[in-house]
PDB file of C-alpha atoms in Angstrom:
ATOM      1  CA  MET A  54       0.123   0.339  -0.128  1.00 96.00           C
ATOM      2  CA  LYS A  55       1.008   3.293  -0.927  1.00 96.00           C
ATOM      3  CA  GLN A  56       0.228   7.152   0.733  1.00 97.00           C
ATOM      4  CA  LYS A  57       0.984  10.337  -1.051  1.00 98.00           C
ATOM      5  CA  GLU A  58      -0.252  13.555  -0.056  1.00 98.00           C
ATOM      6  CA  ILE A  59      -1.333  15.939  -2.104  1.00 98.00           C
ATOM      7  CA  ILE A  60      -1.319  19.220  -3.182  1.00 97.00           C
ATOM      8  CA  VAL A  61      -4.342  19.821  -5.765  1.00 97.00           C
ATOM      9  CA  LYS A  62      -3.235  22.798  -7.749  1.00 96.00           C
ATOM     10  CA  LEU A  63      -5.924  22.783 -10.233  1.00 94.00           C
ATOM     11  CA  PRO A  64      -7.297  26.491 -10.934  1.00 93.00           C
ATOM     12  CA  SER A  65     -11.044  25.369 -10.228  1.00 91.00           C
ATOM     13  CA  GLY A  66     -10.089  22.751  -7.897  1.00 91.00           C
ATOM     14  CA  LEU A  67     -11.232  19.334  -7.835  1.00 91.00           C
ATOM     15  CA  GLU A  68     -15.476  20.512  -9.593  1.00 91.00           C
ATOM     16  CA  ALA A  69     -16.827  18.519 -12.822  1.00 90.00           C
ATOM     17  CA  LYS A  70     -15.413  18.488 -15.507  1.00 94.00           C
ATOM     18  CA  PRO A  71     -11.797  17.816 -13.190  1.00 95.00           C
ATOM     19  CA  VAL A  72     -13.531  14.998 -11.398  1.00 96.00           C
ATOM     20  CA  ALA A  73     -14.651  13.350 -14.396  1.00 96.00           C
ATOM     21  CA  MET A  74     -10.556  13.557 -15.983  1.00 97.00           C
ATOM     22  CA  PHE A  75      -9.606  12.325 -12.213  1.00 97.00           C
ATOM     23  CA  VAL A  76     -12.235   9.420 -11.855  1.00 98.00           C
ATOM     24  CA  GLN A  77     -10.695   8.323 -15.986  1.00 98.00           C
ATOM     25  CA  ILE A  78      -7.429   8.654 -14.701  1.00 98.00           C
ATOM     26  CA  ALA A  79      -7.791   5.899 -11.832  1.00 98.00           C
ATOM     27  CA  GLY A  80      -9.920   4.199 -13.330  1.00 98.00           C
ATOM     28  CA  LYS A  81      -6.650   3.052 -15.435  1.00 98.00           C
ATOM     29  CA  PHE A  82      -5.411   1.108 -12.558  1.00 98.00           C
ATOM     30  CA  GLN A  83      -6.262  -1.689 -11.005  1.00 98.00           C
ATOM     31  CA  CYS A  84      -5.181  -1.001  -7.256  1.00 98.00           C
ATOM     32  CA  GLN A  85      -7.949   0.226  -4.951  1.00 98.00           C
ATOM     33  CA  ILE A  86      -7.559   3.987  -4.721  1.00 98.00           C
ATOM     34  CA  SER A  87      -9.128   5.803  -2.179  1.00 98.00           C
ATOM     35  CA  VAL A  88      -8.685   9.739  -1.772  1.00 98.00           C
ATOM     36  CA  GLU A  89      -9.210  11.235   1.958  1.00 98.00           C
ATOM     37  CA  TYR A  90     -10.183  15.066   2.403  1.00 98.00           C
ATOM     38  CA  ASN A  91     -11.469  16.944   5.927  1.00 96.00           C
ATOM     39  CA  ARG A  92     -11.300  13.241   7.379  1.00 95.00           C
ATOM     40  CA  ARG A  93     -13.744  11.797   5.106  1.00 97.00           C
ATOM     41  CA  GLN A  94     -12.651   8.703   2.394  1.00 98.00           C
ATOM     42  CA  VAL A  95     -14.153   8.350  -1.001  1.00 98.00           C
ATOM     43  CA  ASN A  96     -13.108   5.860  -3.720  1.00 98.00           C
ATOM     44  CA  ALA A  97     -11.592   7.621  -6.225  1.00 98.00           C
ATOM     45  CA  LYS A  98     -12.717   6.248  -9.082  1.00 98.00           C
ATOM     46  CA  SER A  99     -16.241   6.692  -7.891  1.00 98.00           C
ATOM     47  CA  ILE A 100     -17.685  10.499  -9.941  1.00 97.00           C
ATOM     48  CA  MET A 101     -20.211  10.859  -7.047  1.00 97.00           C
ATOM     49  CA  GLY A 102     -17.759   9.811  -4.333  1.00 97.00           C
ATOM     50  CA  MET A 103     -14.981  12.975  -5.328  1.00 97.00           C
ATOM     51  CA  MET A 104     -17.337  15.288  -6.251  1.00 96.00           C
ATOM     52  CA  SER A 105     -18.884  14.854  -2.862  1.00 96.00           C
ATOM     53  CA  LEU A 106     -15.655  16.485  -1.177  1.00 97.00           C
ATOM     54  CA  GLY A 107     -15.782  19.390  -3.049  1.00 95.00           C
ATOM     55  CA  ILE A 108     -12.248  19.925  -3.051  1.00 96.00           C
ATOM     56  CA  ALA A 109     -11.085  23.512  -3.341  1.00 96.00           C
ATOM     57  CA  PRO A 110      -7.054  24.890  -5.263  1.00 96.00           C
ATOM     58  CA  GLY A 111      -4.668  24.879  -2.754  1.00 97.00           C
ATOM     59  CA  GLU A 112      -6.587  22.215  -0.353  1.00 97.00           C
ATOM     60  CA  LYS A 113      -4.175  18.957   1.077  1.00 97.00           C
ATOM     61  CA  VAL A 114      -5.178  15.224  -0.036  1.00 98.00           C
ATOM     62  CA  VAL A 115      -3.782  11.805   1.128  1.00 98.00           C
ATOM     63  CA  VAL A 116      -4.475   9.862  -1.690  1.00 98.00           C
ATOM     64  CA  THR A 117      -4.535   6.098  -1.136  1.00 98.00           C
ATOM     65  CA  ALA A 118      -3.071   2.970  -3.666  1.00 98.00           C
ATOM     66  CA  GLU A 119      -2.623  -1.143  -3.046  1.00 98.00           C
ATOM     67  CA  GLY A 120      -2.735  -3.998  -5.388  1.00 97.00           C
ATOM     68  CA  GLN A 121      -0.678  -4.170  -7.928  1.00 96.00           C
ATOM     69  CA  ASP A 122       0.114  -0.776 -10.290  1.00 98.00           C
ATOM     70  CA  GLU A 123       0.090   1.272  -6.537  1.00 98.00           C
ATOM     71  CA  ASP A 124       3.075   3.294  -7.290  1.00 98.00           C
ATOM     72  CA  GLU A 125       2.404   4.249 -11.281  1.00 98.00           C
ATOM     73  CA  ALA A 126      -1.880   5.276 -10.149  1.00 98.00           C
ATOM     74  CA  ILE A 127       0.186   7.276  -7.750  1.00 98.00           C
ATOM     75  CA  ARG A 128       2.450   8.968  -9.701  1.00 97.00           C
ATOM     76  CA  SER A 129      -0.607   9.638 -12.340  1.00 97.00           C
ATOM     77  CA  ILE A 130      -2.418  11.081  -9.683  1.00 98.00           C
ATOM     78  CA  GLU A 131       0.064  13.569  -8.342  1.00 97.00           C
ATOM     79  CA  GLU A 132       0.982  14.261 -11.754  1.00 97.00           C
ATOM     80  CA  TYR A 133      -2.570  15.461 -12.840  1.00 97.00           C
ATOM     81  CA  LEU A 134      -3.390  17.244  -9.476  1.00 97.00           C
ATOM     82  CA  THR A 135      -0.503  19.650  -9.095  1.00 96.00           C
ATOM     83  CA  GLY A 136      -0.491  20.071 -13.345  1.00 88.00           C
ATOM     84  CA  GLU A 137       2.734  18.467 -13.972  1.00 75.00           C
ATOM     85  CA  GLU A 138       1.380  16.278 -16.783  1.00 58.00           C
TER      86      GLU A 138
END
C-alpha cells in the first residue's frame, strides 16, 4: 500500500470536469485507490464520491493506492492534481 499527501494545484479545484478526468485516470489502474479530504475517504474511481468532497485549489488530500500498479497510479494522480503532466 502506498500513500501520498498531495496539494491540489488545479485552478478550479476538483469540480465537475476535473473530477471526471480524475476518475478516468484512476480507472486506468487495477489497484484500489481512495482519496481522503477533511476526514472523509472516498473511492477515487467514483464520480459521485469525488464530487462530494468539494476539493478547492490549494487543498491537501491524501491519496492511497493498494495493488499491483499502485506506484504508477499514485504518480499519475499526483501529476494530474499538481498540473505537472
